Short mmCIF file of C-alpha atoms in Angstrom, two decimals:
data_model
loop_
_atom_site.label_atom_id
_atom_site.label_comp_id
_atom_site.label_asym_id
_atom_site.label_seq_id
_atom_site.Cartn_x
_atom_site.Cartn_y
_atom_site.Cartn_z
CA MET A 282 0.00 0.00 0.00
CA LYS A 283 1.06 3.56 -0.77
CA LEU A 284 -0.36 6.35 1.37
CA PHE A 285 -0.32 9.97 0.21
CA SER A 286 -0.04 11.92 3.41
CA PHE A 287 0.86 15.16 5.19
CA TRP A 288 1.45 15.54 8.92
CA ARG A 289 -1.17 18.27 9.42
CA SER A 290 -4.01 16.72 7.39
CA LEU A 291 -6.86 15.61 9.63
CA ALA A 292 -8.39 13.49 6.86
CA THR A 293 -5.07 11.64 6.45
CA PHE A 294 -4.89 11.21 10.22
CA ARG A 295 -8.16 9.25 10.03
CA VAL A 296 -6.75 6.80 7.51
CA ARG A 297 -3.39 6.54 9.29
CA ALA A 298 -5.23 5.74 12.52
CA ALA A 299 -7.37 3.12 10.79
CA LEU A 300 -4.28 1.51 9.22
CA ASN A 301 -2.51 1.42 12.60
CA TYR A 302 -5.61 0.03 14.31
CA LYS A 303 -5.78 -2.78 11.76
CA GLY A 304 -2.06 -3.45 12.07
CA LEU A 305 -1.48 -2.48 8.44
CA VAL A 306 1.78 -0.76 7.50
CA PRO A 307 1.96 1.03 4.12
CA ASP A 308 5.01 0.09 2.04
CA GLU A 309 5.43 3.73 1.15
CA VAL A 310 4.23 7.04 2.59
CA ILE A 311 4.43 9.86 0.08
CA ASP A 312 4.52 13.37 1.46
CA ILE A 313 2.13 15.85 -0.19
CA ASN A 314 3.01 19.18 1.40
CA LEU A 315 -0.30 21.02 1.70
CA MET A 316 1.44 24.22 2.83
CA LYS A 317 3.49 24.30 -0.39
CA GLY A 318 0.51 23.30 -2.58
CA ASP A 319 1.87 19.90 -3.69
CA GLN A 320 -1.75 18.72 -3.88
CA ARG A 321 -2.28 20.92 -6.93
CA ASP A 322 0.68 19.48 -8.92
CA ALA A 323 -0.34 17.71 -12.12
CA LYS A 324 1.32 14.53 -10.87
CA PHE A 325 -0.84 14.33 -7.78
CA ARG A 326 -3.90 15.64 -9.58
CA ALA A 327 -3.75 12.48 -11.71
CA ILE A 328 -3.93 10.45 -8.49
CA ASN A 329 -6.77 12.49 -6.99
CA PRO A 330 -8.57 15.04 -9.20
CA MET A 331 -10.07 16.66 -6.08
CA MET A 332 -6.48 17.68 -5.16
CA ALA A 333 -6.89 16.52 -1.58
CA ILE A 334 -5.32 13.94 0.66
CA PRO A 335 -5.41 11.20 1.70
CA ALA A 336 -5.20 8.90 -1.28
CA LEU A 337 -4.34 5.23 -0.92
CA ILE A 338 -3.11 2.82 -3.57
CA ASP A 339 -3.56 -0.81 -2.58
CA GLY A 340 -1.77 -3.23 -4.88
CA LYS A 341 -2.40 -2.42 -8.53
CA GLY A 342 -4.78 0.38 -7.63
CA PRO A 343 -6.70 2.35 -8.68
CA PRO A 344 -6.06 5.12 -6.15
CA LEU A 345 -8.73 5.28 -3.47
CA PHE A 346 -9.84 8.70 -2.27
CA GLU A 347 -11.89 10.36 0.50
CA SER A 348 -10.97 9.39 4.04
CA LEU A 349 -14.29 7.81 5.11
CA ALA A 350 -14.44 5.72 1.94
CA ILE A 351 -10.88 4.49 2.56
CA MET A 352 -11.63 3.66 6.20
CA GLU A 353 -14.68 1.61 5.15
CA TYR A 354 -12.51 -0.12 2.53
CA LEU A 355 -9.91 -1.04 5.14
CA ASP A 356 -12.69 -2.30 7.40
CA GLU A 357 -14.05 -4.48 4.60
CA ILE A 358 -10.75 -6.03 3.51
CA HIS A 359 -9.41 -6.38 7.09
CA PRO A 360 -12.51 -6.83 9.27
CA HIS A 361 -10.61 -7.37 12.55
CA PRO A 362 -10.52 -5.41 14.74
CA PRO A 363 -13.72 -3.83 13.40
CA LEU A 364 -14.23 -0.09 12.98
CA LEU A 365 -18.02 -0.40 12.89
CA PRO A 366 -20.48 -2.15 15.23
CA THR A 367 -22.75 -4.90 13.87
CA ASP A 368 -26.24 -3.51 14.61
CA PRO A 369 -27.57 -1.43 11.67
CA LYS A 370 -28.83 1.46 13.81
CA ALA A 371 -25.57 1.55 15.75
CA ARG A 372 -23.64 1.52 12.45
CA ALA A 373 -25.78 4.42 11.21
CA ARG A 374 -25.09 6.35 14.41
CA VAL A 375 -21.32 5.76 14.13
CA ARG A 376 -21.30 6.83 10.49
CA GLY A 377 -23.50 9.83 11.31
CA LEU A 378 -21.15 10.99 14.08
CA ALA A 379 -18.16 10.54 11.76
CA GLN A 380 -19.97 12.58 9.09
CA ILE A 381 -20.72 15.45 11.48
CA VAL A 382 -16.93 15.82 11.53
CA ALA A 383 -16.07 14.84 7.96
CA CYS A 384 -19.00 16.48 6.14
CA ASP A 385 -20.33 19.31 8.31
CA SER A 386 -17.19 20.69 9.89
CA HIS A 387 -13.79 19.75 8.50
CA PRO A 388 -14.48 20.66 4.82
CA LEU A 389 -15.06 24.27 5.92
CA THR A 390 -11.55 24.65 7.35
CA VAL A 391 -9.35 22.86 4.79
CA PRO A 392 -6.55 24.70 2.91
CA ARG A 393 -8.56 25.33 -0.29
CA VAL A 394 -11.29 27.06 1.71
CA ARG A 395 -8.86 29.06 3.89
CA ASN A 396 -7.09 30.13 0.67
CA TYR A 397 -10.37 31.30 -0.87
CA LEU A 398 -11.20 33.31 2.26
CA GLU A 399 -7.78 34.96 2.07
CA ARG A 400 -7.19 35.40 -1.66
CA GLU A 401 -10.68 35.79 -3.10
CA LEU A 402 -12.57 37.35 -0.22
CA LYS A 403 -9.53 39.27 1.15
CA LEU A 404 -10.50 38.48 4.72
CA ASP A 405 -7.92 39.26 7.41
CA GLU A 406 -6.36 36.55 9.54
CA GLU A 407 -8.57 37.22 12.56
CA THR A 408 -11.75 36.84 10.50
CA ARG A 409 -10.43 33.65 8.89
CA GLU A 410 -9.50 32.17 12.27
CA LYS A 411 -12.93 33.09 13.63
CA TRP A 412 -14.51 31.30 10.65
CA CYS A 413 -12.55 28.13 11.41
CA ARG A 414 -13.31 28.31 15.14
CA HIS A 415 -17.01 28.77 14.39
CA TRP A 416 -17.38 25.63 12.27
CA VAL A 417 -15.17 23.51 14.50
CA SER A 418 -17.23 24.61 17.53
CA GLU A 419 -20.62 24.07 15.87
CA ALA A 420 -19.80 20.41 15.24
CA LEU A 421 -18.31 19.96 18.70
CA GLY A 422 -21.54 21.35 20.17
CA ALA A 423 -23.63 18.87 18.20
CA LEU A 424 -21.31 16.00 19.17
CA GLU A 425 -21.54 17.02 22.83
CA GLN A 426 -25.32 16.58 22.67
CA HIS A 427 -25.00 13.25 20.89
CA LEU A 428 -22.38 11.57 23.06
CA THR A 429 -24.54 10.72 26.09
CA PRO A 430 -25.02 7.32 27.73
CA GLU A 431 -28.74 7.58 26.82
CA ASN A 432 -27.74 7.77 23.15
CA GLY A 433 -25.40 4.80 23.47
CA SER A 434 -22.01 6.31 24.26
CA GLY A 435 -19.72 4.60 26.75
CA THR A 436 -15.94 4.66 26.90
CA TYR A 437 -16.17 5.54 23.22
CA CYS A 438 -18.74 7.23 20.98
CA GLN A 439 -20.66 3.97 20.54
CA GLY A 440 -20.49 1.83 23.66
CA ASP A 441 -17.10 0.50 24.67
CA GLN A 442 -15.79 -0.44 21.24
CA LEU A 443 -13.57 1.94 19.31
CA THR A 444 -15.07 2.84 15.93
CA LEU A 445 -14.36 5.15 13.05
CA ALA A 446 -16.46 7.80 14.84
CA ASP A 447 -13.85 7.97 17.63
CA ILE A 448 -11.09 8.47 15.10
CA CYS A 449 -13.00 11.31 13.44
CA VAL A 450 -13.85 12.92 16.78
CA ALA A 451 -10.22 12.70 17.94
CA GLY A 452 -9.23 14.46 14.70
CA GLN A 453 -11.85 17.12 15.40
CA ALA A 454 -10.12 17.78 18.74
CA VAL A 455 -6.82 18.24 16.88
CA GLY A 456 -8.62 20.76 14.65
CA ALA A 457 -9.79 22.52 17.81
CA MET A 458 -6.16 22.71 18.90
CA TYR A 459 -5.06 24.09 15.48
CA PHE A 460 -7.67 26.85 15.67
CA LYS A 461 -7.49 27.46 19.45
CA VAL A 462 -11.00 26.33 20.32
CA ASP A 463 -11.43 25.81 24.07
CA MET A 464 -12.52 22.20 24.63
CA GLY A 465 -13.79 23.08 28.13
CA ALA A 466 -17.34 23.49 26.80
CA PHE A 467 -17.33 19.92 25.48
CA PRO A 468 -16.64 17.60 28.44
CA ARG A 469 -18.25 14.47 26.97
CA VAL A 470 -16.34 14.88 23.72
CA SER A 471 -13.12 15.52 25.66
CA ARG A 472 -13.49 12.38 27.75
CA ILE A 473 -13.98 10.21 24.68
CA VAL A 474 -11.10 11.88 22.86
CA GLU A 475 -8.85 11.21 25.85
CA ALA A 476 -9.86 7.54 25.87
CA THR A 477 -9.24 7.34 22.12
CA TRP A 478 -5.69 8.73 22.32
CA LYS A 479 -4.88 6.14 24.99
CA ASN A 480 -5.18 3.50 22.30
CA ASP A 481 -1.58 3.22 21.13
CA ALA A 482 -2.52 2.68 17.45
CA ILE A 483 -4.48 5.92 17.41
CA GLY A 484 -1.99 7.81 19.57
CA ARG A 485 0.87 7.01 17.14
CA ALA A 486 -1.22 8.42 14.29
CA HIS A 487 -1.53 11.87 15.93
CA PRO A 488 -0.68 14.64 13.45
CA MET A 489 1.86 16.19 15.81
CA LYS A 490 3.82 12.90 15.97
CA GLN A 491 4.37 12.67 12.21
CA PRO A 492 7.59 13.46 10.31
CA GLY A 493 7.69 17.15 9.46
CA ALA A 494 5.36 18.24 12.26
CA PRO A 495 6.56 21.25 14.28
CA ALA A 496 7.03 21.03 18.07
CA LYS A 497 3.82 23.05 18.45
CA VAL A 498 1.24 24.79 16.28
CA MET B 227 -40.60 5.50 9.15
CA LYS B 228 -40.72 9.27 9.66
CA LEU B 229 -38.66 11.45 7.33
CA PHE B 230 -37.79 15.04 8.21
CA SER B 231 -37.61 16.75 4.87
CA PHE B 232 -37.68 19.97 2.84
CA TRP B 233 -38.20 20.23 -0.90
CA ARG B 234 -34.98 22.18 -1.57
CA SER B 235 -32.60 20.11 0.59
CA LEU B 236 -30.13 18.16 -1.54
CA ALA B 237 -29.16 15.95 1.39
CA THR B 238 -32.83 15.03 1.91
CA PHE B 239 -33.16 14.37 -1.82
CA ARG B 240 -30.49 11.67 -1.47
CA VAL B 241 -32.44 9.84 1.23
CA ARG B 242 -35.77 10.30 -0.56
CA ALA B 243 -34.22 8.84 -3.72
CA ALA B 244 -32.80 5.89 -1.78
CA LEU B 245 -36.17 5.22 -0.13
CA ASN B 246 -37.94 5.34 -3.50
CA TYR B 247 -35.30 3.10 -5.09
CA LYS B 248 -35.80 0.53 -2.33
CA GLY B 249 -39.59 0.81 -2.63
CA LEU B 250 -39.87 2.14 0.92
CA VAL B 251 -42.60 4.68 1.70
CA PRO B 252 -42.28 6.70 4.94
CA ASP B 253 -45.45 6.70 7.06
CA GLU B 254 -44.93 10.39 7.68
CA VAL B 255 -42.96 13.17 6.01
CA ILE B 256 -42.42 16.14 8.32
CA ASP B 257 -41.63 19.44 6.67
CA ILE B 258 -38.70 21.36 8.16
CA ASN B 259 -38.72 24.67 6.31
CA LEU B 260 -35.06 25.60 5.91
CA MET B 261 -35.95 29.05 4.55
CA LYS B 262 -37.89 29.88 7.73
CA GLY B 263 -35.24 28.33 10.02
CA ASP B 264 -37.41 25.46 11.36
CA GLN B 265 -34.20 23.42 11.66
CA ARG B 266 -33.11 25.65 14.56
CA ASP B 267 -36.31 25.14 16.61
CA ALA B 268 -35.74 23.41 19.94
CA LYS B 269 -38.14 20.64 18.91
CA PHE B 270 -36.11 19.68 15.85
CA ARG B 271 -32.81 20.32 17.60
CA ALA B 272 -33.73 17.47 19.95
CA ILE B 273 -34.09 15.24 16.87
CA ASN B 274 -30.84 16.40 15.25
CA PRO B 275 -28.46 18.56 17.29
CA MET B 276 -26.62 19.52 14.09
CA MET B 277 -29.85 21.33 13.05
CA ALA B 278 -29.77 19.85 9.58
CA ILE B 279 -31.96 17.58 7.52
CA PRO B 280 -32.58 14.84 6.68
CA ALA B 281 -33.32 12.89 9.81
CA LEU B 282 -35.09 9.53 9.72
CA ILE B 283 -36.85 7.72 12.53
CA ASP B 284 -37.33 4.03 11.81
CA GLY B 285 -39.66 2.29 14.28
CA LYS B 286 -38.80 3.17 17.86
CA GLY B 287 -35.80 5.23 16.78
CA PRO B 288 -33.42 6.74 17.69
CA PRO B 289 -33.39 9.40 14.95
CA LEU B 290 -30.78 8.67 12.30
CA PHE B 291 -28.87 11.60 10.86
CA GLU B 292 -26.49 12.49 7.99
CA SER B 293 -27.67 11.54 4.53
CA LEU B 294 -24.89 9.10 3.61
CA ALA B 295 -25.21 7.28 6.93
CA ILE B 296 -28.96 6.95 6.37
CA MET B 297 -28.48 5.68 2.81
CA GLU B 298 -26.04 3.02 4.03
CA TYR B 299 -28.55 2.08 6.75
CA LEU B 300 -31.32 1.65 4.18
CA ASP B 301 -28.97 -0.45 2.05
CA GLU B 302 -28.17 -2.68 5.02
CA ILE B 303 -31.75 -3.26 6.18
CA HIS B 304 -33.16 -3.53 2.63
CA PRO B 305 -30.30 -4.88 0.52
CA HIS B 306 -32.30 -5.17 -2.73
CA PRO B 307 -31.91 -3.42 -5.05
CA PRO B 308 -28.41 -2.61 -3.79
CA LEU B 309 -26.97 0.92 -3.65
CA LEU B 310 -23.38 -0.33 -3.51
CA PRO B 311 -21.46 -2.80 -5.69
CA THR B 312 -19.92 -5.91 -4.12
CA ASP B 313 -16.21 -5.50 -4.93
CA PRO B 314 -14.39 -3.63 -2.12
CA LYS B 315 -12.46 -1.30 -4.47
CA ALA B 316 -15.62 -0.53 -6.44
CA ARG B 317 -17.45 0.17 -3.18
CA ALA B 318 -14.64 2.51 -2.12
CA ARG B 319 -14.86 4.32 -5.46
CA VAL B 320 -18.65 4.71 -5.18
CA ARG B 321 -18.37 6.00 -1.63
CA GLY B 322 -15.50 8.29 -2.64
CA LEU B 323 -17.50 9.81 -5.51
CA ALA B 324 -20.48 10.29 -3.18
CA GLN B 325 -18.20 11.99 -0.66
CA ILE B 326 -16.79 14.40 -3.24
CA VAL B 327 -20.35 15.70 -3.35
CA ALA B 328 -21.40 15.22 0.27
CA CYS B 329 -18.14 16.21 2.00
CA ASP B 330 -16.16 18.45 -0.37
CA SER B 331 -18.87 20.45 -2.07
CA HIS B 332 -22.38 20.50 -0.66
CA PRO B 333 -21.45 21.48 2.95
CA LEU B 334 -20.00 24.75 1.59
CA THR B 335 -23.31 25.88 0.10
CA VAL B 336 -25.86 24.89 2.77
CA PRO B 337 -28.09 27.50 4.48
CA ARG B 338 -25.98 27.85 7.63
CA VAL B 339 -22.90 28.70 5.55
CA ARG B 340 -24.77 31.07 3.23
CA ASN B 341 -26.19 32.77 6.33
CA TYR B 342 -22.70 33.18 7.81
CA LEU B 343 -21.44 34.69 4.55
CA GLU B 344 -24.31 37.16 4.59
CA ARG B 345 -24.74 38.01 8.27
CA GLU B 346 -21.25 37.62 9.72
CA LEU B 347 -19.07 38.43 6.74
CA LYS B 348 -21.52 40.96 5.22
CA LEU B 349 -20.83 39.69 1.71
CA ASP B 350 -23.15 40.88 -1.04
CA GLU B 351 -25.37 38.51 -2.98
CA GLU B 352 -23.10 38.39 -6.02
CA THR B 353 -20.10 37.36 -3.91
CA ARG B 354 -22.14 34.74 -2.09
CA GLU B 355 -23.46 33.29 -5.36
CA LYS B 356 -19.91 33.22 -6.74
CA TRP B 357 -18.80 31.32 -3.64
CA CYS B 358 -21.52 28.69 -4.19
CA ARG B 359 -20.76 28.39 -7.90
CA HIS B 360 -17.06 27.97 -7.15
CA TRP B 361 -17.46 25.00 -4.80
CA VAL B 362 -20.16 23.35 -6.90
CA SER B 363 -17.92 23.67 -9.97
CA GLU B 364 -14.76 22.43 -8.24
CA ALA B 365 -16.45 19.16 -7.36
CA LEU B 366 -18.04 18.83 -10.79
CA GLY B 367 -14.59 19.26 -12.34
CA ALA B 368 -13.16 16.48 -10.16
CA LEU B 369 -16.13 14.23 -10.94
CA GLU B 370 -15.69 14.89 -14.67
CA GLN B 371 -12.14 13.53 -14.44
CA HIS B 372 -13.26 10.53 -12.41
CA LEU B 373 -16.23 9.41 -14.49
CA THR B 374 -14.39 7.82 -17.42
CA PRO B 375 -14.79 4.30 -18.80
CA GLU B 376 -11.12 3.70 -17.88
CA ASN B 377 -12.01 4.39 -14.25
CA GLY B 378 -15.01 2.07 -14.38
CA SER B 379 -17.91 4.32 -15.31
CA GLY B 380 -20.58 3.06 -17.70
CA THR B 381 -24.24 4.06 -17.87
CA TYR B 382 -23.78 5.12 -14.27
CA CYS B 383 -20.84 6.26 -12.13
CA GLN B 384 -19.79 2.67 -11.45
CA GLY B 385 -20.52 0.42 -14.40
CA ASP B 386 -24.15 -0.07 -15.34
CA GLN B 387 -25.61 -0.40 -11.86
CA LEU B 388 -27.16 2.58 -10.13
CA THR B 389 -25.44 3.32 -6.80
CA LEU B 390 -25.52 5.94 -4.11
CA ALA B 391 -22.86 7.84 -6.07
CA ASP B 392 -25.35 8.45 -8.89
CA ILE B 393 -27.89 9.82 -6.43
CA CYS B 394 -25.30 12.19 -4.97
CA VAL B 395 -24.11 13.30 -8.41
CA ALA B 396 -27.69 13.90 -9.57
CA GLY B 397 -28.17 16.08 -6.49
CA GLN B 398 -24.97 17.95 -7.35
CA ALA B 399 -26.51 18.77 -10.74
CA VAL B 400 -29.58 20.18 -8.95
CA GLY B 401 -27.18 22.33 -6.90
CA ALA B 402 -25.64 23.51 -10.19
CA MET B 403 -29.13 24.51 -11.31
CA TYR B 404 -29.81 26.37 -8.02
CA PHE B 405 -26.60 28.37 -8.39
CA LYS B 406 -26.65 28.71 -12.19
CA VAL B 407 -23.53 26.69 -12.93
CA ASP B 408 -23.29 25.82 -16.62
CA MET B 409 -23.13 22.02 -16.91
CA GLY B 410 -21.71 22.29 -20.45
CA ALA B 411 -18.18 21.90 -19.13
CA PHE B 412 -19.06 18.54 -17.57
CA PRO B 413 -20.35 16.27 -20.35
CA ARG B 414 -19.55 12.95 -18.65
CA VAL B 415 -21.26 14.06 -15.45
CA SER B 416 -24.25 15.35 -17.46
CA ARG B 417 -24.69 12.08 -19.30
CA ILE B 418 -24.74 10.07 -16.08
CA VAL B 419 -27.09 12.54 -14.41
CA GLU B 420 -29.46 12.24 -17.35
CA ALA B 421 -29.41 8.44 -17.11
CA THR B 422 -30.02 8.67 -13.36
CA TRP B 423 -33.12 10.90 -13.70
CA LYS B 424 -34.58 8.41 -16.17
CA ASN B 425 -34.93 5.98 -13.31
CA ASP B 426 -38.47 6.69 -12.13
CA ALA B 427 -37.66 6.19 -8.43
CA ILE B 428 -34.95 8.83 -8.61
CA GLY B 429 -36.89 11.13 -10.91
CA ARG B 430 -39.83 11.25 -8.47
CA ALA B 431 -37.44 12.30 -5.70
CA HIS B 432 -36.30 15.43 -7.60
CA PRO B 433 -36.40 18.50 -5.32
CA MET B 434 -38.50 20.47 -7.82
CA LYS B 435 -41.20 17.77 -7.75
CA GLN B 436 -41.77 17.95 -4.00
CA PRO B 437 -44.67 19.66 -2.20
CA GLY B 438 -43.81 23.31 -1.60
CA ALA B 439 -41.34 23.60 -4.47
CA PRO B 440 -41.74 26.63 -6.71
CA ALA B 441 -42.30 26.24 -10.46
CA LYS B 442 -38.69 27.35 -10.98
CA VAL B 443 -35.74 28.57 -8.90
#
């Protein structure tokens, strides 16, 4: 497997965490520097026309794209340990929680959007940071309401089994750190994130522990 | 089943199309008027803390949320006709194409984002429309590169079987209509969208054919 990756990418973190959790080690990790715009190079554009990471090539390919799709793929080809529960409503809840992060929040703070805010809309840094904090916080607020014992949360988002929702929520907390969102307002989310990082496979996948990451953001 | 719906919502269209395709008829369709802000009422917020539609209650609940999660749920409880292929790499491609729409594009043009552009950033209508057109077009451009026979597309996104990717891409074309994006630059997408609407179950789910929809937008 070849993984196209960048230390800071929260979508790549999800796939890296899933690979670690499954005990899968890519043969090659190819750095796509999002700060330098490597994702827009013709060479990478041929891999992923959306010009975003992660992308994963398994065997002869073709390249797989979109983090949630890749996580589901890994769960299908390597079912153990599972990243989804077995009950259909529980699976829907796990996917829904993951999508609050991956659909409703994260896409609003990715480099192409921050670039548009800066270059097209000429917004100053404070306004851009406020934008990012707003969308990160909105999703954290929704997650905080979801992650109750009454709704089925336990040690993790869904009971006591780690799922792809926990990986997405842990990434959301890294986003909160990037954009200086105070997690104090989200105690249930924080507790689950803390439990998730304690899992060594997920902890090793943390963006700040990757090659190229700075000592702090 | 109870479906929380609004004629204009592209995310609700996806679920409505999936229900129709499976031959499932909700016992009740509850209108959440996104133009009037019904999604922010306390009553609906208790159903979906993210204050977004669709939401679906099947039997005793709990409410299911996020359109892709609901579509996967419907595919799991009613596997025929399927909304995903069987091969893991084909499934990943279908989910990835769906997520280009549902993660990378649509979340940037939903009411809460358009409201923020207007009320917080004080952007004029032309700038807001340009924003929507930009993100709709970016995803259409990526889809256009993906949807080749070499990549596995046929009558539909993935071969000749309708999948959840086709439903998402058809919804993307409705978004292009809302925001006056010229589809002429996307002939492969257009051809697949046309084939998708020909399926009666999907055609009946079209936003413009729902109660409350205007004669044109």
